[in-house]
Short mmCIF file of C-alpha atoms and ligand atoms in Angstrom, two decimals:
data_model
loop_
_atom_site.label_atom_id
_atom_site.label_comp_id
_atom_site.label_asym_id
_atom_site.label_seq_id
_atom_site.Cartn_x
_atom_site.Cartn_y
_atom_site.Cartn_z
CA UNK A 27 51.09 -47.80 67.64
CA UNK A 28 48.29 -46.63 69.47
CA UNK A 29 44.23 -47.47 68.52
CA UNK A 30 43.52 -43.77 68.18
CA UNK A 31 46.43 -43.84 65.38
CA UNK A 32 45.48 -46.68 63.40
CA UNK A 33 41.93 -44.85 63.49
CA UNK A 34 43.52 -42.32 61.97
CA UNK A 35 45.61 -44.03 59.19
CA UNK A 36 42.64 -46.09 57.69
CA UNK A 37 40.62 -42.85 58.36
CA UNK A 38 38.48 -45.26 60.49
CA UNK A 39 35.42 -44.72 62.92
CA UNK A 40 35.70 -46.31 66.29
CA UNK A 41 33.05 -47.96 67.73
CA UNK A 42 32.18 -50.65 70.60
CA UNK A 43 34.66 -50.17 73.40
CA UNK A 44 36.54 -47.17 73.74
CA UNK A 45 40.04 -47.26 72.66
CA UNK A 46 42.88 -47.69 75.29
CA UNK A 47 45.22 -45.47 74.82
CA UNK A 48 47.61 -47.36 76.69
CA UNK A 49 47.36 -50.09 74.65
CA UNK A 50 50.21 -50.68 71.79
CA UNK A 51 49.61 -52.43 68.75
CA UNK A 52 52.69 -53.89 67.05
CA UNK A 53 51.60 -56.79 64.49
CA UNK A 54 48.40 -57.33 62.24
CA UNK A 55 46.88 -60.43 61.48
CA UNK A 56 44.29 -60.42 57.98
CA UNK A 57 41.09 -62.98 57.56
CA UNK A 58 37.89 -63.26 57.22
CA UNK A 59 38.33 -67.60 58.35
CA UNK A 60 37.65 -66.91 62.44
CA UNK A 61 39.77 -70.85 62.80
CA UNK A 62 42.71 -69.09 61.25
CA UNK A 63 42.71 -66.27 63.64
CA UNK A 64 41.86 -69.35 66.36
CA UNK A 65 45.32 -70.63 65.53
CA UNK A 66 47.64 -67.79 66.60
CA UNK A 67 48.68 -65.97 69.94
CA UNK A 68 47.46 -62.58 69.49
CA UNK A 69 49.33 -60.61 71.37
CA UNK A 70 49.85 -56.66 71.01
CA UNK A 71 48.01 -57.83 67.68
CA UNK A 72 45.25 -55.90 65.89
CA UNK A 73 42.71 -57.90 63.48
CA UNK A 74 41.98 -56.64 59.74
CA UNK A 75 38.84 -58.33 58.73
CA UNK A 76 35.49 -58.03 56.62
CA UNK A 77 33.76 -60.26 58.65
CA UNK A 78 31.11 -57.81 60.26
CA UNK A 79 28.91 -60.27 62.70
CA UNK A 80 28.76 -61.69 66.17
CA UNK A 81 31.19 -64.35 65.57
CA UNK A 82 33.83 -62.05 64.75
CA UNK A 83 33.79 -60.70 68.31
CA UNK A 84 33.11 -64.09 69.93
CA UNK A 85 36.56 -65.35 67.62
CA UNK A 86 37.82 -62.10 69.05
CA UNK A 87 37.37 -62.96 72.19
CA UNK A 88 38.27 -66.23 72.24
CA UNK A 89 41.73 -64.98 70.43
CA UNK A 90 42.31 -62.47 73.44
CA UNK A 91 42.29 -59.75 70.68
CA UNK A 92 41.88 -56.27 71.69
CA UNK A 93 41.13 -54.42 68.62
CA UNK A 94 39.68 -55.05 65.54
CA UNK A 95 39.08 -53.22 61.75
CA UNK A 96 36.64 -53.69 60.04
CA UNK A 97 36.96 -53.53 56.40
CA UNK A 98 35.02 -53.02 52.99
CA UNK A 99 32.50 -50.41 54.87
CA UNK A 100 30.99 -53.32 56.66
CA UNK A 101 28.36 -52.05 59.57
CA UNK A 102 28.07 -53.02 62.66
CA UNK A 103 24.72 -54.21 64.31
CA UNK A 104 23.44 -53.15 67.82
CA UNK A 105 24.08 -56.57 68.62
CA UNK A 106 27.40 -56.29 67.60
CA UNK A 107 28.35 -53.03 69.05
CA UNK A 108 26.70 -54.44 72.73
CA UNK A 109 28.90 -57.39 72.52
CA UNK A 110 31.86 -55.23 71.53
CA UNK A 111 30.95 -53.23 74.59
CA UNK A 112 30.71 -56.53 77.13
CA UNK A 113 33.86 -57.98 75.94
CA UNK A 114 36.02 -54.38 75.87
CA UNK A 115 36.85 -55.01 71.98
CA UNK A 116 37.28 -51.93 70.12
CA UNK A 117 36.73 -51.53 66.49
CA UNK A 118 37.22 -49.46 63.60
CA UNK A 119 35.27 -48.83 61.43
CA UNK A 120 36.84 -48.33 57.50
CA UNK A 121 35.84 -47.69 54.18
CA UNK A 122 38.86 -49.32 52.90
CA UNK A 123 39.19 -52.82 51.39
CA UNK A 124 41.36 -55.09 53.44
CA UNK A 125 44.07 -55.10 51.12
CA UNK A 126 44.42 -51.27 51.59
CA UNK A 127 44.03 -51.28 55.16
CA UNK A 128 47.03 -53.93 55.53
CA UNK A 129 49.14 -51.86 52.81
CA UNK A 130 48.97 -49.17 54.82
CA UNK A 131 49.20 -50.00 58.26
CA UNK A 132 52.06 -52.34 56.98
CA UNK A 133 54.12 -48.92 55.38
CA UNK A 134 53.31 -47.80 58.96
CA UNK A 135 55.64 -50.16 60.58
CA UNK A 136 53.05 -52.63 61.71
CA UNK A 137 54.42 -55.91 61.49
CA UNK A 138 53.09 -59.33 59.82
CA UNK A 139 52.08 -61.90 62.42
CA UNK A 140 54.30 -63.91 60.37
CA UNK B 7 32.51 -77.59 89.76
CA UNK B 8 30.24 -78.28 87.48
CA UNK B 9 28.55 -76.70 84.44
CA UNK B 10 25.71 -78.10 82.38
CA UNK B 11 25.37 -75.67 78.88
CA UNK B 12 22.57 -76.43 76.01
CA UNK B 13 23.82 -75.80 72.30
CA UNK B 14 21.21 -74.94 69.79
CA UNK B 15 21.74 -76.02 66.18
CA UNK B 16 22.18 -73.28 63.77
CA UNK B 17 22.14 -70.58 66.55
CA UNK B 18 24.92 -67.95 65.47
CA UNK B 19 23.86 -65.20 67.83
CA UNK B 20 24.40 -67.01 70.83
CA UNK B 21 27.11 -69.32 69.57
CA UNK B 22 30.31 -69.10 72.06
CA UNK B 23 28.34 -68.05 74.99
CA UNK B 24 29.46 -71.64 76.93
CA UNK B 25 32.96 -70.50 75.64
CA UNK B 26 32.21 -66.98 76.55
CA UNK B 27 31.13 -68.18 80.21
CA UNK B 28 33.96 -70.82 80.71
CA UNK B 29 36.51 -68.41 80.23
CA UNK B 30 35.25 -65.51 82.73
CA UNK B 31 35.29 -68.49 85.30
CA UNK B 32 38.71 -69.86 84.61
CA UNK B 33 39.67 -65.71 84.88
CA UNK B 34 37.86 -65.85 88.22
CA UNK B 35 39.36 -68.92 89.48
CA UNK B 36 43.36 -67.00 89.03
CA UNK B 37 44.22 -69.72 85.78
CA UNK B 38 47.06 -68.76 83.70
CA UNK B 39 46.04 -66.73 80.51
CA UNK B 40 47.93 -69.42 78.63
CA UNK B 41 46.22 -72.52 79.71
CA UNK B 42 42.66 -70.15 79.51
CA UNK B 43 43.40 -69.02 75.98
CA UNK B 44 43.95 -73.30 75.30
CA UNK B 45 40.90 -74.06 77.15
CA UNK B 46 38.64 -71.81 75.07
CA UNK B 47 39.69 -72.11 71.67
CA UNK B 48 39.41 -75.92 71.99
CA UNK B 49 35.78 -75.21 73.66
CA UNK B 50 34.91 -72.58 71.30
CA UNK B 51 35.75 -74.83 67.70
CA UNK B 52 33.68 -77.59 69.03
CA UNK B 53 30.67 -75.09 70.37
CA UNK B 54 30.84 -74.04 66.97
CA UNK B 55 31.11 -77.60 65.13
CA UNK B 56 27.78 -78.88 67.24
CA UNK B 57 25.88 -75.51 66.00
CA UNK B 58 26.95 -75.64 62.49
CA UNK B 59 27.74 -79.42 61.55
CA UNK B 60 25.40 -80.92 64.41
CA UNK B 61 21.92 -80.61 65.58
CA UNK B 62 22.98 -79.01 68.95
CA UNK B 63 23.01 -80.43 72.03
CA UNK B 64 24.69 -80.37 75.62
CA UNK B 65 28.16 -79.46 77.12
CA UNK B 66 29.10 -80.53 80.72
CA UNK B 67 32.10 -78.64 81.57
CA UNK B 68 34.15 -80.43 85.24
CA UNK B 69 37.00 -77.61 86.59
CA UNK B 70 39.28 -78.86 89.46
CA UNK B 71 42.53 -77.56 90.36
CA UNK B 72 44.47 -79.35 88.08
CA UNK B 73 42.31 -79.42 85.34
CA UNK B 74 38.89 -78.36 83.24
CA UNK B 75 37.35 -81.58 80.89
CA UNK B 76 34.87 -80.66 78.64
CA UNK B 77 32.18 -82.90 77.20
CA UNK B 78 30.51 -81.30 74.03
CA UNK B 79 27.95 -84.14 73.14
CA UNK B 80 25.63 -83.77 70.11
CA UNK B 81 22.73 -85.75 68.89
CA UNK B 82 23.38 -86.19 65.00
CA UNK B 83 24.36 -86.63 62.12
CA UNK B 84 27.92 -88.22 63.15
CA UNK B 85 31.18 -88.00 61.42
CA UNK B 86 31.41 -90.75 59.03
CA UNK B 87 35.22 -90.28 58.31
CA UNK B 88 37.47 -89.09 61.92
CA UNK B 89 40.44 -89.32 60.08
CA UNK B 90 39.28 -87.52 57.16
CA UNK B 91 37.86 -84.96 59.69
CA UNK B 92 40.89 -84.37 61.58
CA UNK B 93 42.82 -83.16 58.42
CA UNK B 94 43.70 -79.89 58.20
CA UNK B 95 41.45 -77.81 55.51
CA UNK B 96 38.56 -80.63 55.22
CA UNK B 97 35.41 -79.15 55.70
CA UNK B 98 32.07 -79.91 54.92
CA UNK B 99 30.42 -76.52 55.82
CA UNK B 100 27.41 -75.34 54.10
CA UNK B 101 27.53 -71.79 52.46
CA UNK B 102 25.68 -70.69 55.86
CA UNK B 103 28.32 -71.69 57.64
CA UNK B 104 30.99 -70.44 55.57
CA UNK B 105 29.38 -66.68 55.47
CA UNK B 106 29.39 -66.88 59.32
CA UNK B 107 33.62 -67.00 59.08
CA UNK B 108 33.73 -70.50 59.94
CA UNK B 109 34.33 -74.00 57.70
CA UNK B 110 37.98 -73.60 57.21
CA UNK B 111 38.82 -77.10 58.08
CA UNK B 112 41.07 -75.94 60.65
CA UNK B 113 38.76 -77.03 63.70
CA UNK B 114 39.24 -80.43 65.15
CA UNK B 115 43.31 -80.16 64.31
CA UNK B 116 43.20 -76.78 66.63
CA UNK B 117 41.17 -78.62 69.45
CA UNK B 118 43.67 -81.34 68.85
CA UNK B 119 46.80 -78.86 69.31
CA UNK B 120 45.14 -77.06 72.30
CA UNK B 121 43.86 -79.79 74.57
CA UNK B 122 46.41 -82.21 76.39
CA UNK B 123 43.31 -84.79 75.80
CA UNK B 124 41.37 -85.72 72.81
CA UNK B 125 38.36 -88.32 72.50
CA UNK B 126 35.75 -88.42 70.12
CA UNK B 127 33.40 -90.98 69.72
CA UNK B 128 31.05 -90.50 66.74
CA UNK B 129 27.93 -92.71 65.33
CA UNK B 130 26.77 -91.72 62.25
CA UNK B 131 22.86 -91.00 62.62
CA UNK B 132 23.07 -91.37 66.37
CA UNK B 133 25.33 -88.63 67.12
CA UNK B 134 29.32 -87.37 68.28
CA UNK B 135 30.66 -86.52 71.72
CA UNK B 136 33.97 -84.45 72.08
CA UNK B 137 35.74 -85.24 75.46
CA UNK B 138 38.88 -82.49 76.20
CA UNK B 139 40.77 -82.49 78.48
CA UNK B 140 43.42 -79.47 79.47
CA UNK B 141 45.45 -80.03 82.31
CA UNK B 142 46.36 -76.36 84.21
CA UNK B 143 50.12 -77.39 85.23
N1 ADP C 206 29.99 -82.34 65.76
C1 ADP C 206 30.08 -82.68 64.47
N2 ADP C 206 29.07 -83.35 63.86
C2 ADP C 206 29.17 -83.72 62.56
N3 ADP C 206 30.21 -83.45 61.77
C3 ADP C 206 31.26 -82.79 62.33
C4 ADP C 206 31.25 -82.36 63.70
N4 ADP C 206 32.42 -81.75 63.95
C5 ADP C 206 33.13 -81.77 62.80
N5 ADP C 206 32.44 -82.40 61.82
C6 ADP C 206 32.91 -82.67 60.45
O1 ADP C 206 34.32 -82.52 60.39
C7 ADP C 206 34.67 -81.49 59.45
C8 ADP C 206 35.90 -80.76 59.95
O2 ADP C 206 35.62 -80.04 61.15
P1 ADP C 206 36.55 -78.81 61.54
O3 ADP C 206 37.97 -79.28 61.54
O4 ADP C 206 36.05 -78.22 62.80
O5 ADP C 206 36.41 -77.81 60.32
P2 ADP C 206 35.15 -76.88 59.88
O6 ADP C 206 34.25 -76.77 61.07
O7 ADP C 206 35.78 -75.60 59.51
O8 ADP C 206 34.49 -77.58 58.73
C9 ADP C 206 33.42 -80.64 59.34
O9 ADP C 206 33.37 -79.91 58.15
C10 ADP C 206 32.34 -81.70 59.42
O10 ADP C 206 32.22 -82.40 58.20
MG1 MG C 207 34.82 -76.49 62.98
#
């Protein structure tokens, strides 16, 4: 599934780094514990999350994630967005709780990281 | 090569920027994306763990062509239990820490799965140093 599409099902915003629309998402991983998303390969894997700060993009990069939503109407600050930019993370942005967000992608086809 | 980093405690806007740094290099230098990925996830938890358990302090970071060992040295308070520490899900992370999406306990046992090394000597009131070593073959 592309970015632009998951955009659209969690009738998300996308900010930071534009979306690649070459790149296909195929699993999601939920948390708001960065170690936890530490722990996994991330591969072709999108992050759900309500964790709206710096560390969630330094996790991200760290993880080799590509794209990340952000939950619970959490905003983004410049800071945020910059480093979003540097690191060519994408994000989208959702009004949705977490829960929904995964319900939905998950009816989508997206599949559990495990 | 060698790389010299200071870690500032409770800094959470700049925390992972060693990590951040390491792993453009290791890009540069043509390592494997699996042995990088390793590399900064073991660098990155114990970046973190010297801003948000420690008082902050230094990381020396050695890269040859077989291997990257990375010294994250601290200067207090110490872990007074290692074995306690090394469990998975112990954590004694204040609510700061915890709002920043860390303190899950799941730290030291992910440096300890990443790195092909492991040392860490720790003096309560004196201070811990975290020795890893990844080897890139
Ligand atoms: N550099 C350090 N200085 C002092 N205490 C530490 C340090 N690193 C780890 N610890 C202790 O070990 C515990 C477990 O660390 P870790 O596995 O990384 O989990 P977390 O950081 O999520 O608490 C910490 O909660 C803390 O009590
Ligand atoms: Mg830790």
């Amino acid at each position: 599934m592309t970015i632009k599409e998951i955009a659209r099902l969690v009738e998300g915003e996308i900010v930071g780094a534009p979306a690649d629309d070459t790149y296909d998402v195929e699993k999601a991983f939920a948390s708001d514990l960065m170690s936890d998303v530490l722990r996994f390969s991330m591969d072709e894997t999108v992050l759900i999350t309500g964790l709206c700060n710096n560390q969630t993009m330094r996790t991200s990069e760290m993880a080799d994630l590509r794209v990340v939503v952000i939950g619970r109407d959490k905003q983004p600050d410049e800071d945020m967005l910059e480093l979003a930019q540097d690191l060519d993370i994408t994000m989208i942005k959702s009004k949705f709780s977490i829960f929904k967000i995964s319900g939905i992608l998950y009816e989508a086809g997206i599949k559990p990281l495990y | 090569m060698h790389y010299t980093f200071e870690i500032e405690r409770g800094n959470f806007t700049d925390a992972g920027q060693a990590s951040s740094s390491v792993k453009r290099t290791l890009k540069h230098l043509g390592v494997a994306p699996a042995n990088i990925k390793r590399t900064v996830v073991a660098l990155f938890e114990a970046e973190i763990n010297a801003i948000a358990h420690a008082y902050g302090g230094t990381i020396d970071v050695d890269i040859d062509d077989e291997k990257i060992v990375m010294v994250v040295a601290d200067t207090g308070p110490g872990i007074p239990n290692l074995d306690l520490a090394m469990q998975e899900g112990w954590s004694t992370a204040s609510p700061e820490v915890r709002e920043m999406g860390y303190g899950a306990g799941m730290g030291l046992p992910n440096i300890k799965k990443n790195t092909d090394d492991l040392k860490i000597e720790s003096t309560v009131g004196v201070g811990t140093t975290v020795t890893m070593t990844v080897f890139f073959a």
